Short mmCIF file of C-alpha atoms and ligand atoms in Angstrom, two decimals:
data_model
loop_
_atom_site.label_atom_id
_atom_site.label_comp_id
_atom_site.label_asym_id
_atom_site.label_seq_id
_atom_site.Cartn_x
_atom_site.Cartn_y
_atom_site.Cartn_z
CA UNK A 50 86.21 -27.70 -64.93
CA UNK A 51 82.37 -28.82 -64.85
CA UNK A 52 82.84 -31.39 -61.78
CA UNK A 53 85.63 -30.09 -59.39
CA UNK A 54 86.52 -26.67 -57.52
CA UNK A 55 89.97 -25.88 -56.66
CA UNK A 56 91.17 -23.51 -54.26
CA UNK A 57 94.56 -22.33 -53.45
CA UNK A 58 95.52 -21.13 -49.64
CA UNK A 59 99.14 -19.90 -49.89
CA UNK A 60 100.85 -23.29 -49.76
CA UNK A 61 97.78 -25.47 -49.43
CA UNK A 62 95.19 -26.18 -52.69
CA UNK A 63 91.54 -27.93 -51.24
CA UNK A 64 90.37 -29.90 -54.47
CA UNK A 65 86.37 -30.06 -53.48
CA UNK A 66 84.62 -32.85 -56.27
CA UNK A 67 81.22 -31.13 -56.95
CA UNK A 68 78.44 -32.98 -58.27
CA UNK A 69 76.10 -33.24 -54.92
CA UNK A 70 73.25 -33.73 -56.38
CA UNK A 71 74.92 -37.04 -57.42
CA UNK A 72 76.64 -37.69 -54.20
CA UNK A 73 79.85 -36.73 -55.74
CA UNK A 74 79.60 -39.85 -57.59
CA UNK A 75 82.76 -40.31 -59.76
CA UNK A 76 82.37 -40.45 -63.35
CA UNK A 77 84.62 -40.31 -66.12
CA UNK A 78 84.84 -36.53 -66.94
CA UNK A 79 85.44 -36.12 -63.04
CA UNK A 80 88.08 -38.49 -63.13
CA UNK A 81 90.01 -36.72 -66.02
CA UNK A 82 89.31 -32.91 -64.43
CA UNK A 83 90.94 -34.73 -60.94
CA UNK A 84 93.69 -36.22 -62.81
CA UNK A 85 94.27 -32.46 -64.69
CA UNK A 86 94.03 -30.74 -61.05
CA UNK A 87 96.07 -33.30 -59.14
CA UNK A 88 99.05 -32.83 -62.17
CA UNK A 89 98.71 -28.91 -62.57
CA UNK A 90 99.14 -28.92 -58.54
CA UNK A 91 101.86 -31.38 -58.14
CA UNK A 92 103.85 -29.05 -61.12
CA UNK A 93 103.25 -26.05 -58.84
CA UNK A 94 106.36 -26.25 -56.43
CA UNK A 95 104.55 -23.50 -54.58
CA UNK A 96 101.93 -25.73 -53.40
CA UNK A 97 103.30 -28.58 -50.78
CA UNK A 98 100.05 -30.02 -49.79
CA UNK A 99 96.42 -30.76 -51.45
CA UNK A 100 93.32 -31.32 -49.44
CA UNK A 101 90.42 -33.64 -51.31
CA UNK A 102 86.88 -33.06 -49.83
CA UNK A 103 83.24 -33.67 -51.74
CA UNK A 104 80.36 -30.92 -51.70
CA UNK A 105 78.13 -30.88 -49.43
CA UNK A 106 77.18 -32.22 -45.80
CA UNK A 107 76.21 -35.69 -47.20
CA UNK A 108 78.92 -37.27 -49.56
CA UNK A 109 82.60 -37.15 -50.06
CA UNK A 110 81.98 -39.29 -52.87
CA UNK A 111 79.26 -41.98 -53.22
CA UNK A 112 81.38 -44.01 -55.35
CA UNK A 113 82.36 -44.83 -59.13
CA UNK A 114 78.71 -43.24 -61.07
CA UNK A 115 77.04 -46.91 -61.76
CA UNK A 116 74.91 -45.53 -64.48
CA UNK A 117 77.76 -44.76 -66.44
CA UNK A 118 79.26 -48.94 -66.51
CA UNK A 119 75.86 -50.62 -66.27
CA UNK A 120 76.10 -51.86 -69.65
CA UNK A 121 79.77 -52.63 -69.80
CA UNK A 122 81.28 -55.81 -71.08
CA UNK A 123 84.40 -57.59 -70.17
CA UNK A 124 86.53 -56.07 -71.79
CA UNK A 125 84.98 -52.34 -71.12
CA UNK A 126 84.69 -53.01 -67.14
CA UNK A 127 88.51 -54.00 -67.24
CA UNK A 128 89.73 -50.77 -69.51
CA UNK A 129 87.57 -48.73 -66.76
CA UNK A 130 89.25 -50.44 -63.64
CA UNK A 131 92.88 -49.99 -65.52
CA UNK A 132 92.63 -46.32 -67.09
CA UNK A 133 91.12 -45.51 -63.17
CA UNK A 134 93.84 -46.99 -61.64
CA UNK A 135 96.32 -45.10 -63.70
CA UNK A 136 95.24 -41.58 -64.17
CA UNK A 137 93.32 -41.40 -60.58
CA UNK A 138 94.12 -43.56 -57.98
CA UNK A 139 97.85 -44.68 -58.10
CA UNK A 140 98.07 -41.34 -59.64
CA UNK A 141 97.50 -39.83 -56.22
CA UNK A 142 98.99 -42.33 -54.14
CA UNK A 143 102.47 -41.65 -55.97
CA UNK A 144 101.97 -37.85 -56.30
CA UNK A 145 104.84 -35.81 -54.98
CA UNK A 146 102.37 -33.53 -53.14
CA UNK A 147 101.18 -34.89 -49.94
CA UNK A 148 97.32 -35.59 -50.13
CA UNK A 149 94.54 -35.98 -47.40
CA UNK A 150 91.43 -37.25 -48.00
CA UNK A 151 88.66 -34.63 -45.71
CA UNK A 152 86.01 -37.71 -46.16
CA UNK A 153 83.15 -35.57 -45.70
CA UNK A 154 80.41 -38.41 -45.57
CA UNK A 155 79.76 -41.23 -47.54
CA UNK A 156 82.69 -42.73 -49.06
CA UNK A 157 81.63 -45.94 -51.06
CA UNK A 158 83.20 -48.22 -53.69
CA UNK A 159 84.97 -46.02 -55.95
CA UNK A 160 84.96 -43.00 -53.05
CA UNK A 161 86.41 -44.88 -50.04
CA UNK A 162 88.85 -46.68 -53.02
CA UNK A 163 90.22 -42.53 -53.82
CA UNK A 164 90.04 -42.16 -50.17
CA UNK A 165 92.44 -45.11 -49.49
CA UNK A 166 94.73 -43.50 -52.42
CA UNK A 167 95.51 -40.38 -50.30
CA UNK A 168 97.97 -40.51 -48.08
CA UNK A 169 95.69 -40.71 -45.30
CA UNK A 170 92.28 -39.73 -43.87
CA UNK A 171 90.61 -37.55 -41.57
CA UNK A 172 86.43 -37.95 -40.92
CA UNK A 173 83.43 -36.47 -39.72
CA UNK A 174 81.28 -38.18 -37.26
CA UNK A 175 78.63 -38.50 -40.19
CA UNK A 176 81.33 -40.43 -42.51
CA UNK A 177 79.93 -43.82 -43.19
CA UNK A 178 82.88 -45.96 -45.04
CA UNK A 179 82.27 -49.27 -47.54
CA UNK A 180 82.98 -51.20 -50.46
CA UNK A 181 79.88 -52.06 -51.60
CA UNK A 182 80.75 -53.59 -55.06
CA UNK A 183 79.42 -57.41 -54.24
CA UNK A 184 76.55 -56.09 -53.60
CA UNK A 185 76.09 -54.74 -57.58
CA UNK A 186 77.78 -57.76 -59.03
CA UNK A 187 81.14 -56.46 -58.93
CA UNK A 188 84.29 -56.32 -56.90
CA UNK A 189 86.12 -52.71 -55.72
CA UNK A 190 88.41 -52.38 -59.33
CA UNK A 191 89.66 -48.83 -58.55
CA UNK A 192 93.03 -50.41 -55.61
CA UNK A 193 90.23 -51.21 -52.73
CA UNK A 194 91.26 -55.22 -52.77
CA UNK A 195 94.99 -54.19 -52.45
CA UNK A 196 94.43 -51.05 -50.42
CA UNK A 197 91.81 -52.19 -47.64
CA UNK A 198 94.26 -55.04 -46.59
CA UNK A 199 96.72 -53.11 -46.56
CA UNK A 200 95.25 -50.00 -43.99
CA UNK A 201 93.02 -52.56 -41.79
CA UNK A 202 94.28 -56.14 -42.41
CA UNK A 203 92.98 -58.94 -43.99
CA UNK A 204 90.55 -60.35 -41.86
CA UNK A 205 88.71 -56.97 -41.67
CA UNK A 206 89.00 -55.77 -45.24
CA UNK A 207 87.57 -59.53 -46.34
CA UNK A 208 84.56 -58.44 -44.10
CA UNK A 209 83.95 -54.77 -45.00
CA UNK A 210 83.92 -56.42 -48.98
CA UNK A 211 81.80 -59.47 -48.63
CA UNK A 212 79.15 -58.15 -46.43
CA UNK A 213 79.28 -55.09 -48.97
CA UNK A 214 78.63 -52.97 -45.17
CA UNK A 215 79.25 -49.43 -44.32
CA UNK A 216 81.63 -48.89 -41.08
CA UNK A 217 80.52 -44.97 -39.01
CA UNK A 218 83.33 -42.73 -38.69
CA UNK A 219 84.35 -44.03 -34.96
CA UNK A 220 84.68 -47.59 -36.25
CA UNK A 221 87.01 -46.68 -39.19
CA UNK A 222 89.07 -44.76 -36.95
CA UNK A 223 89.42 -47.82 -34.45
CA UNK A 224 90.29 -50.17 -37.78
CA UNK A 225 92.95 -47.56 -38.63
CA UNK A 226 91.40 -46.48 -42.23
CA UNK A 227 91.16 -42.71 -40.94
CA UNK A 228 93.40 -41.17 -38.46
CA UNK A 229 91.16 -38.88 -37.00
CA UNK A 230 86.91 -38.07 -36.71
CA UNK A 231 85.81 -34.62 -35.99
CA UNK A 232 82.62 -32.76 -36.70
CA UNK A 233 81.93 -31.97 -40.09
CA UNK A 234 82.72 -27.82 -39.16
CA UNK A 235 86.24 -29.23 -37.34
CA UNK A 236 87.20 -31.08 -40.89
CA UNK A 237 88.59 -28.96 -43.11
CA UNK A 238 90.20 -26.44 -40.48
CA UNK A 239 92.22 -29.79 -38.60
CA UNK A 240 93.23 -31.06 -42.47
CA UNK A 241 94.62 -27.44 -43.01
CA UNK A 242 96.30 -27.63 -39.91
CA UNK A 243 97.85 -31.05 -40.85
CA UNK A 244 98.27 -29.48 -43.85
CA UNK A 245 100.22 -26.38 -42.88
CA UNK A 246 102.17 -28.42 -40.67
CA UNK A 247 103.84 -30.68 -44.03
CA UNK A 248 103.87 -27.86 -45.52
CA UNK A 249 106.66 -26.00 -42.89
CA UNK A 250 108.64 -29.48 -43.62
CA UNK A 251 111.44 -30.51 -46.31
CA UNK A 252 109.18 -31.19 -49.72
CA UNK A 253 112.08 -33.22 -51.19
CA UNK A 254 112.39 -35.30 -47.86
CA UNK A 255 108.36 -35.66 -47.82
CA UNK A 256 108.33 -36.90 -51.66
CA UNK A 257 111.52 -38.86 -50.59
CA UNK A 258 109.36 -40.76 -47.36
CA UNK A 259 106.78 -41.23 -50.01
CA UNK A 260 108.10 -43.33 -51.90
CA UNK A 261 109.94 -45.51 -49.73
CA UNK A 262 106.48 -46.18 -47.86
CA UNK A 263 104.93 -46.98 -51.01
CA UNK A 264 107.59 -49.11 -52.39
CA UNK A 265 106.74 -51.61 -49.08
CA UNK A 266 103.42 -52.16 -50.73
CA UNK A 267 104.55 -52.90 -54.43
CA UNK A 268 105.94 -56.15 -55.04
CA UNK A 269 107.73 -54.95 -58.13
CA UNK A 270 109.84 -53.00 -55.58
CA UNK A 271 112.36 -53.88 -52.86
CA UNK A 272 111.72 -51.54 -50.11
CA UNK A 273 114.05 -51.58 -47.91
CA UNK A 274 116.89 -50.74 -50.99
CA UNK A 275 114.45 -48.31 -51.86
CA UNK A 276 114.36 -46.42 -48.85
CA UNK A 277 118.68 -46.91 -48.96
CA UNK A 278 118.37 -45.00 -52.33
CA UNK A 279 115.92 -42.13 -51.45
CA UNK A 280 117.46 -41.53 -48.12
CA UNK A 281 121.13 -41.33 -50.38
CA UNK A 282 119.56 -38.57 -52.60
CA UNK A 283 118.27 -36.34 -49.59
CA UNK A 284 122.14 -35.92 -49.19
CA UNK A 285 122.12 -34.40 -52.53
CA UNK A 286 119.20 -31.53 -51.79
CA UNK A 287 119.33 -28.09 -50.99
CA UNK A 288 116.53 -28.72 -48.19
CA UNK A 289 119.49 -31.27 -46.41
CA UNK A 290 122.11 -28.53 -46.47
CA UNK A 291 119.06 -25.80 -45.29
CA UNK A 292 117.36 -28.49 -42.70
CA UNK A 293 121.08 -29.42 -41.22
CA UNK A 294 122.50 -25.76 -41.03
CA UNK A 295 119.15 -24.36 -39.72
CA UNK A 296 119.46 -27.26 -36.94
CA UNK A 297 123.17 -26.11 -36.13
CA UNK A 298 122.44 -22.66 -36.54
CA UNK A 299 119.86 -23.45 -34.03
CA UNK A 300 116.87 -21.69 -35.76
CA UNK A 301 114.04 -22.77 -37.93
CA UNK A 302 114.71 -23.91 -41.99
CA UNK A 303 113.51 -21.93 -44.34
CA UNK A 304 112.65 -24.45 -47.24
CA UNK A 305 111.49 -23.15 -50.02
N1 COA B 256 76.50 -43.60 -59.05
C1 COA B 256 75.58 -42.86 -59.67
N2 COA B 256 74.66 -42.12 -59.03
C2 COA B 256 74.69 -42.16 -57.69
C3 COA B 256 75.62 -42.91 -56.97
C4 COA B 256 76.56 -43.66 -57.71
N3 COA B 256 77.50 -44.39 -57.12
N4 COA B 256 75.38 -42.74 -55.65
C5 COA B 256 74.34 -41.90 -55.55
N5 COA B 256 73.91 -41.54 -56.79
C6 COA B 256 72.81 -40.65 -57.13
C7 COA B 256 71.46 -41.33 -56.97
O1 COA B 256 71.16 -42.11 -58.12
C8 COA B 256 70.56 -40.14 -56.82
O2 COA B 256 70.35 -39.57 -58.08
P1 COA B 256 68.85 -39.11 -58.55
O3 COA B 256 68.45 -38.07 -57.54
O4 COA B 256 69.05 -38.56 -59.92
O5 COA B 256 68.00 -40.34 -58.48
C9 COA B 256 71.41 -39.16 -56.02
O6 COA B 256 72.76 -39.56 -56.22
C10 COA B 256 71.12 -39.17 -54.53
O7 COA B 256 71.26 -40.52 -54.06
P2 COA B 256 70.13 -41.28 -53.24
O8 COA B 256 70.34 -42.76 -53.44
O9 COA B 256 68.77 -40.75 -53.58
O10 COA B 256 70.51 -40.86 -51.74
P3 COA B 256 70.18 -41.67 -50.41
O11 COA B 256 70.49 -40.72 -49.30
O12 COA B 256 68.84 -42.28 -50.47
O13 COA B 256 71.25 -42.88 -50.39
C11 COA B 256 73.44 -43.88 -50.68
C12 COA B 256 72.64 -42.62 -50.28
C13 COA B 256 74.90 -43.49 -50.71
C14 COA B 256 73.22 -44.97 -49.62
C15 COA B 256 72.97 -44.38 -52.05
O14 COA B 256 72.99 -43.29 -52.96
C16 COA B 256 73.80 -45.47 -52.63
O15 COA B 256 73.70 -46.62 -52.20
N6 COA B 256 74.65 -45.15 -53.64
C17 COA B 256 75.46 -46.12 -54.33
C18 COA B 256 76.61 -46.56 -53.49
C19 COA B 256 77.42 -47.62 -54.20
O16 COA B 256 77.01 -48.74 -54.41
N7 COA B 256 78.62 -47.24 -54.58
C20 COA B 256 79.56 -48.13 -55.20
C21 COA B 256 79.56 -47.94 -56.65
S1 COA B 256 80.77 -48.99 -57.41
#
């Protein structure tokens, strides 16, 4: 891998995207070695949780890399936006593996759009947050139309994408896109924590929740019959019959 580091903690892998002389910038060999990392780690049962960070004190990732589409056409700029979507971003949103985004600095465009993909966010105090798309011609094609709505509402999200502005780290957290800001040395060691912490619970039951939250926000789904469906199949799991005897054997389960 030429673009991304990956580093495996017991149950936890960090994926770190590594071009900082580039601001992490995301371009399409990056997006294939993520896609590669993200399905090698979601085949290892060992691993229950992934933390995404960028290199660096300045970027998580400064967005799709612009000099790679500058000369797209129409049909080119859509292919991009729909092979993105695909192998990166609803990729990671529908993983099995839990995923936080450790949004190390700037996320913009294309960065704050894989951001939005992970199941949710923790900042620094230097994170600076934005879809800045209108401001190159272009609208966010990588889920940030659909996403931003749906973390901030939207009145917010129409905002944040016409005036093409950055939010700091303290007003993302009060608009709900991250759930926590920290200094950049606190980062990492809370996502592990959050980290560790899925990773003690029911992996079946997580991947289970997972898709019955996501299935709220795709119309092709119903939700609610989803949810009726993945809460049946729990019943069917060894981690039920562990999680319920370990609660009536009063100790802790042992999932494995
Ligand atoms: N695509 C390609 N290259 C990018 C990039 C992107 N999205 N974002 C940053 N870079 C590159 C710069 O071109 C520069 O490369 P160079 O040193 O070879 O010239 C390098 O990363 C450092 O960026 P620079 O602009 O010099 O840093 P800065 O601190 O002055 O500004 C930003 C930081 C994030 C404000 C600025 O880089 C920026 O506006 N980036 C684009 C953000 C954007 O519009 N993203 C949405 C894309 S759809």
């Amino acid at each position: 891998m030429n673009n991304i580091l990956v580093v495996k903690n017991d149950k936890i892998a960090t994926v770190t995207i590594n071009r900082p002389k580039k601001l992490n910038a995301l371009n399409k060999e990056t997006i294939q070695e993520l896609h590669k990392a993200f399905k090698s780690l979601n085949e290892d049962a060992y691993i229950k949780a992934i933390i995404l960070t960028g290199s660096g004190q300045k970027a998580f990732v400064a967005g799709a890399d612009i000099s790679e589409f500058a000369d797209f056409d129409v049909s080119q700029g859509s292919d991009l936006a729909k092979n993105g979507q695909a192998i990166l971003f609803d990729y990671i949103e529908n993983l099995n593996t839990p995923v936080i985004a450790a949004v190390n600095g700037f996320a913009l465009g294309g960065g704050l759009e894989l951001a939005m993909a992970c199941h949710f966010r923790v900042a620094s105090d230097n994170a600076k947050m934005g879809l800045p798309e209108v401001s190159l011609g272009v609208i966010p094609g990588y889920g940030g139309t659909q996403r931003l709505p749906q973390l901030v509402g939207k009145g917010k999200a129409m905002e944040m994408i016409m005036t093409a502005g950055m939010l700091n780290a303290q007003d993302a957290k009060n608009y709900g896109l991250v759930n926590y800001t920290v200094t950049q040395e606190e980062l990492l060691p809370l996502c592990e924590k959050l980290a560790t912490k899925i990773s003690r619970n029911s992996s079946t039951a997580i991947n289970a929740a997972i898709q019955a939250v996501n299935a709220n926000f795709d119309t092709s789904k119903d939700g609610y019959a989803t949810e009726i469906k993945q809460f049946g199949n729990c019943f069917g799991s060894d981690d039920f019959i562990e999680g319920t005897t370990a609660f009536l054997e009063k100790r802790k389960p042992n999932f494995i």
